[in-house]
PDB file of C-alpha atoms in Angstrom:
ATOM      1  CA  MET A 483      31.012   9.988  -7.895  1.00  0.00           C
ATOM      2  CA  THR A 484      27.543  11.552  -7.882  1.00  0.00           C
ATOM      3  CA  THR A 485      28.744  14.023  -5.294  1.00  0.00           C
ATOM      4  CA  LEU A 486      31.509  15.073  -7.642  1.00  0.00           C
ATOM      5  CA  MET A 487      29.030  15.487 -10.501  1.00  0.00           C
ATOM      6  CA  GLU A 488      26.683  17.564  -8.323  1.00  0.00           C
ATOM      7  CA  TYR A 489      29.663  19.647  -7.240  1.00  0.00           C
ATOM      8  CA  LYS A 490      30.675  20.153 -10.879  1.00  0.00           C
ATOM      9  CA  THR A 491      27.158  21.292 -11.749  1.00  0.00           C
ATOM     10  CA  LEU A 492      27.141  23.775  -8.885  1.00  0.00           C
ATOM     11  CA  ASN A 493      30.573  24.976  -9.990  1.00  0.00           C
ATOM     12  CA  ASN A 494      29.302  25.636 -13.518  1.00  0.00           C
ATOM     13  CA  GLU A 495      26.361  27.620 -12.132  1.00  0.00           C
ATOM     14  CA  VAL A 496      28.685  29.707  -9.943  1.00  0.00           C
ATOM     15  CA  LEU A 497      31.018  30.371 -12.862  1.00  0.00           C
ATOM     16  CA  TYR A 498      28.071  31.442 -14.979  1.00  0.00           C
ATOM     17  CA  LEU A 499      26.958  33.818 -12.222  1.00  0.00           C
ATOM     18  CA  ALA A 500      30.439  35.296 -11.850  1.00  0.00           C
ATOM     19  CA  GLU A 501      30.810  35.923 -15.551  1.00  0.00           C
ATOM     20  CA  ASN A 502      27.358  37.373 -16.074  1.00  0.00           C
ATOM     21  CA  SER A 503      26.764  39.355 -12.907  1.00  0.00           C
ATOM     22  CA  LEU A 504      28.684  41.323 -10.375  1.00  0.00           C
ATOM     23  CA  VAL A 505      30.789  39.469  -7.833  1.00  0.00           C
ATOM     24  CA  GLU A 506      29.205  41.629  -5.148  1.00  0.00           C
ATOM     25  CA  LYS A 507      25.930  39.750  -5.610  1.00  0.00           C
ATOM     26  CA  LEU A 508      27.422  36.329  -4.854  1.00  0.00           C
ATOM     27  CA  SER A 509      27.098  34.776  -1.410  1.00  0.00           C
ATOM     28  CA  VAL A 510      30.125  33.977   0.711  1.00  0.00           C
ATOM     29  CA  GLN A 511      29.787  30.269  -0.110  1.00  0.00           C
ATOM     30  CA  GLU A 512      29.572  30.977  -3.838  1.00  0.00           C
ATOM     31  CA  LEU A 513      32.678  33.171  -3.689  1.00  0.00           C
ATOM     32  CA  ILE A 514      34.626  30.451  -1.904  1.00  0.00           C
ATOM     33  CA  ASP A 515      33.425  27.838  -4.411  1.00  0.00           C
ATOM     34  CA  LEU A 516      34.456  30.116  -7.254  1.00  0.00           C
ATOM     35  CA  ILE A 517      37.933  30.549  -5.788  1.00  0.00           C
ATOM     36  CA  LEU A 518      38.378  26.793  -5.424  1.00  0.00           C
ATOM     37  CA  ASP A 519      36.895  25.628  -8.690  1.00  0.00           C
ATOM     38  CA  THR A 520      37.980  28.016 -11.374  1.00  0.00           C
ATOM     39  CA  ASP A 521      41.186  28.198 -13.328  1.00  0.00           C
ATOM     40  CA  ASN A 522      40.462  31.813 -14.208  1.00  0.00           C
ATOM     41  CA  ASN A 523      42.966  33.873 -12.214  1.00  0.00           C
ATOM     42  CA  PHE A 524      40.971  37.064 -12.696  1.00  0.00           C
ATOM     43  CA  ALA A 525      37.881  35.482 -11.114  1.00  0.00           C
ATOM     44  CA  VAL A 526      39.966  34.130  -8.223  1.00  0.00           C
ATOM     45  CA  VAL A 527      41.580  37.490  -7.498  1.00  0.00           C
ATOM     46  CA  ARG A 528      38.283  39.331  -7.840  1.00  0.00           C
ATOM     47  CA  SER A 529      36.478  36.885  -5.536  1.00  0.00           C
ATOM     48  CA  ARG A 530      39.254  36.971  -2.937  1.00  0.00           C
ATOM     49  CA  GLN A 531      39.252  40.774  -2.973  1.00  0.00           C
ATOM     50  CA  GLU A 532      35.482  40.768  -2.517  1.00  0.00           C
ATOM     51  CA  LEU A 533      35.816  38.535   0.561  1.00  0.00           C
ATOM     52  CA  ILE A 534      38.525  40.822   1.940  1.00  0.00           C
ATOM     53  CA  ASN A 535      36.395  43.914   1.371  1.00  0.00           C
ATOM     54  CA  ARG A 536      33.310  42.364   2.926  1.00  0.00           C
ATOM     55  CA  GLY A 537      35.199  41.481   6.084  1.00  0.00           C
ATOM     56  CA  LYS A 538      37.099  44.737   6.522  1.00  0.00           C
ATOM     57  CA  ASP A 539      34.534  46.638   8.553  1.00  0.00           C
ATOM     58  CA  ASP A 540      32.256  43.812   9.631  1.00  0.00           C
ATOM     59  CA  ILE A 541      33.563  41.488  12.352  1.00  0.00           C
ATOM     60  CA  LYS A 542      30.453  39.275  12.228  1.00  0.00           C
ATOM     61  CA  LEU A 543      30.933  38.751   8.513  1.00  0.00           C
ATOM     62  CA  ARG A 544      34.606  37.905   9.072  1.00  0.00           C
ATOM     63  CA  ILE A 545      33.533  35.199  11.478  1.00  0.00           C
ATOM     64  CA  THR A 546      30.963  33.924   8.969  1.00  0.00           C
ATOM     65  CA  ILE A 547      33.583  33.803   6.207  1.00  0.00           C
ATOM     66  CA  LYS A 548      36.040  31.941   8.440  1.00  0.00           C
ATOM     67  CA  LYS A 549      33.361  29.471   9.553  1.00  0.00           C
ATOM     68  CA  THR A 550      32.339  28.834   5.962  1.00  0.00           C
ATOM     69  CA  CYS A 551      35.956  28.167   5.003  1.00  0.00           C
ATOM     70  CA  LYS A 552      36.505  25.906   8.012  1.00  0.00           C
ATOM     71  CA  ASN A 553      33.333  23.948   7.227  1.00  0.00           C
ATOM     72  CA  ALA A 554      34.586  23.421   3.679  1.00  0.00           C
ATOM     73  CA  ILE A 555      37.980  22.341   5.056  1.00  0.00           C
ATOM     74  CA  SER A 556      36.269  19.831   7.357  1.00  0.00           C
ATOM     75  CA  ALA A 557      34.201  18.464   4.483  1.00  0.00           C
ATOM     76  CA  LEU A 558      37.321  18.015   2.373  1.00  0.00           C
ATOM     77  CA  GLU A 559      39.082  16.275   5.272  1.00  0.00           C
ATOM     78  CA  VAL A 560      36.230  13.778   5.463  1.00  0.00           C
ATOM     79  CA  LEU A 561      36.386  13.183   1.707  1.00  0.00           C
ATOM     80  CA  LEU A 562      40.154  12.686   1.883  1.00  0.00           C
ATOM     81  CA  LYS A 563      39.836  10.187   4.734  1.00  0.00           C
ATOM     82  CA  GLN A 564      37.150   8.262   2.858  1.00  0.00           C
ATOM     83  CA  SER A 565      39.261   8.246  -0.288  1.00  0.00           C
ATOM     84  CA  ASP A 566      42.307   7.011   1.607  1.00  0.00           C
ATOM     85  CA  CYS A 567      40.282   4.129   3.049  1.00  0.00           C
ATOM     86  CA  GLU A 568      38.984   3.039  -0.336  1.00  0.00           C
ATOM     87  CA  ALA A 569      41.420   0.936  -2.305  1.00  0.00           C
ATOM     88  CA  SER A 570      39.693   1.795  -5.578  1.00  0.00           C
ATOM     89  CA  ALA A 571      39.876   5.557  -5.077  1.00  0.00           C
ATOM     90  CA  ASP A 572      40.943   7.480  -8.143  1.00  0.00           C
ATOM     91  CA  LYS A 573      44.269   9.208  -7.620  1.00  0.00           C
ATOM     92  CA  ASN A 574      43.169  12.228  -9.647  1.00  0.00           C
ATOM     93  CA  ILE A 575      40.198  12.785  -7.357  1.00  0.00           C
ATOM     94  CA  ILE A 576      42.414  12.503  -4.284  1.00  0.00           C
ATOM     95  CA  LYS A 577      44.830  14.975  -5.844  1.00  0.00           C
ATOM     96  CA  LEU A 578      41.933  17.357  -6.566  1.00  0.00           C
ATOM     97  CA  TYR A 579      40.695  17.146  -2.957  1.00  0.00           C
ATOM     98  CA  LYS A 580      44.186  17.770  -1.603  1.00  0.00           C
ATOM     99  CA  SER A 581      44.630  20.753  -3.883  1.00  0.00           C
ATOM    100  CA  ARG A 582      41.309  22.250  -2.778  1.00  0.00           C
ATOM    101  CA  PHE A 583      42.213  21.625   0.848  1.00  0.00           C
ATOM    102  CA  LEU A 584      45.511  23.484   0.503  1.00  0.00           C
ATOM    103  CA  ASN A 585      43.848  26.312  -1.433  1.00  0.00           C
ATOM    104  CA  LEU A 586      41.276  26.747   1.334  1.00  0.00           C
ATOM    105  CA  VAL A 587      43.915  26.857   4.052  1.00  0.00           C
ATOM    106  CA  SER A 588      45.852  29.384   1.995  1.00  0.00           C
ATOM    107  CA  LEU A 589      42.691  31.457   1.454  1.00  0.00           C
ATOM    108  CA  VAL A 590      41.978  31.624   5.192  1.00  0.00           C
ATOM    109  CA  ASP A 591      45.555  32.725   5.883  1.00  0.00           C
ATOM    110  CA  LYS A 592      45.461  35.404   3.187  1.00  0.00           C
ATOM    111  CA  LEU A 593      42.137  36.745   4.397  1.00  0.00           C
ATOM    112  CA  GLN A 594      43.361  36.986   7.976  1.00  0.00           C
ATOM    113  CA  LEU A 595      46.572  38.729   6.929  1.00  0.00           C
ATOM    114  CA  GLU A 596      44.727  41.278   4.807  1.00  0.00           C
ATOM    115  CA  TRP A 597      42.246  42.001   7.576  1.00  0.00           C
ATOM    116  CA  GLN A 598      45.096  42.414  10.077  1.00  0.00           C
ATOM    117  CA  LYS A 599      46.850  44.849   7.743  1.00  0.00           C
ATOM    118  CA  TYR A 600      43.633  46.811   7.428  1.00  0.00           C
ATOM    119  CA  ASP A 601      43.105  46.853  11.208  1.00  0.00           C
ATOM    120  CA  LEU A 602      46.680  48.001  11.854  1.00  0.00           C
ATOM    121  CA  PHE A 603      46.327  50.779   9.291  1.00  0.00           C
ATOM    122  CA  LEU A 604      43.190  52.006  11.051  1.00  0.00           C
ATOM    123  CA  LYS A 605      45.026  52.231  14.376  1.00  0.00           C
ATOM    124  CA  ARG A 606      47.689  54.561  13.001  1.00  0.00           C
TER     125      ARG A 606
END
């Protein structure tokens, strides 16, 4: 439960940063957290576009973004397994973890597709 509270606090700090500064100043991890934790569609779209733009011309950064997403996916898998083992696990928390997991997988797919489109356009 304390992990969830710490996560919520970090989320509030990231949201504050996104609203009061430029998205370009956020780190890759903060952008991913913002995408996962906010209900603000504008912030999600803006953060996703920033990740796409950062990875367009920089292969090393693409790899970093993918690794960051995959690390977050792994962490959520561990949390889901722990929650499934605990009989007293709150169903809302499990639902939240599953939703974040699916959003991360979707984010990785969207990023890869956009980068592939960009790469194919460059070849023409």
